[in-house]
Structure formats: structure tokens, C-alpha cells
XYZ file of C-alpha atoms in Angstrom:
62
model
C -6.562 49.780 88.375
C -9.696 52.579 88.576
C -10.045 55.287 86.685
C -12.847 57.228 87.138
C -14.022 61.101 86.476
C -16.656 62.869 86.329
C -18.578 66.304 86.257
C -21.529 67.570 87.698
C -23.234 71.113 87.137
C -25.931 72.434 89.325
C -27.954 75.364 88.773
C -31.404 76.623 90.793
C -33.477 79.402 91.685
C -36.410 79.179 94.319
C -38.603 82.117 94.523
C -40.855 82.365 97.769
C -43.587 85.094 98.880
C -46.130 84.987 101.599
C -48.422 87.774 102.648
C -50.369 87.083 105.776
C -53.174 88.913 107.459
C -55.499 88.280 110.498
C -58.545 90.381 111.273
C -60.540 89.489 114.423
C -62.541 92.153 115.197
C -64.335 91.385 118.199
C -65.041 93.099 121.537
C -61.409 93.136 121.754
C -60.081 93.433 118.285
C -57.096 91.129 116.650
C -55.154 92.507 113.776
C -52.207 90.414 112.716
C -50.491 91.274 109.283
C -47.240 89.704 108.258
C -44.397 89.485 104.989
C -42.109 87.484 104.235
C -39.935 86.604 100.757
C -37.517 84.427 99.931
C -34.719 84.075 97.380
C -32.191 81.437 96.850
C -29.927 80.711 94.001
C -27.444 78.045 93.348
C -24.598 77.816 90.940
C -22.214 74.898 91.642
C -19.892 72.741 89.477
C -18.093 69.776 90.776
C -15.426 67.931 88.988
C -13.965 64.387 90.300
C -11.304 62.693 88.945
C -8.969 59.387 90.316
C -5.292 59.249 89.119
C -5.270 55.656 89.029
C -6.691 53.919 92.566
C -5.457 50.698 93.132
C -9.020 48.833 94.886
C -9.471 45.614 96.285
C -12.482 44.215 98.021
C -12.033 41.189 100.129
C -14.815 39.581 101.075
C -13.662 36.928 102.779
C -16.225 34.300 104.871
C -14.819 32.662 107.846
């Protein structure tokens, strides 16, 4: 007879920013300018739990 429980919390926050710029200037001039950001957050909890599993491994060689 098995048993088993158990809890897990997870928690993050990831903060990106990028700023981006090109300048070519040639006799035909480049110009490239670019933004980004990012945000992610994460809050999860996770419970497990068994009521009692019946296991049986049979490893048998034949």
C-alpha cells in the first residue's frame, strides 16, 4: 500500500528589454531602430496526493 502527497509552489518573474539601433550611413543610407520588452510572471501551486495505490512491480526474467 502507497501513500504519497505532496506540494509544490512556484513563483517567477522575468523581466526583458532590448533597444536596437543600426546606422549605416553610406552613399545609400541604412537606419534600422527597433524595441522590444518582455514580461512574464508565474504563480502556480500544485498539490498531489494518492488515496492508497495498491503497486506491484514484476520484474520477471524469462
Amino acid at each position: 500500500m502507497l501513500d504519497e502527497q505532496f506540494y509544490a509552489e512556484q513563483e517567477n518573474e522575468n523581466w526583458q528589454n532590448e533597444f536596437q539601433l543600426f546606422w549605416d550611413i553610406t552613399d545609400n543610407w541604412n537606419l534600422t531602430v527597433g524595441v522590444f520588452e518582455y514580461h512574464n510572471e508565474i504563480d502556480q501551486d500544485l498539490d498531489f496526493w494518492t488515496n492508497g495505490l495498491l503497486l506491484r512491480a514484476d520484474n520477471r526474467v524469462q
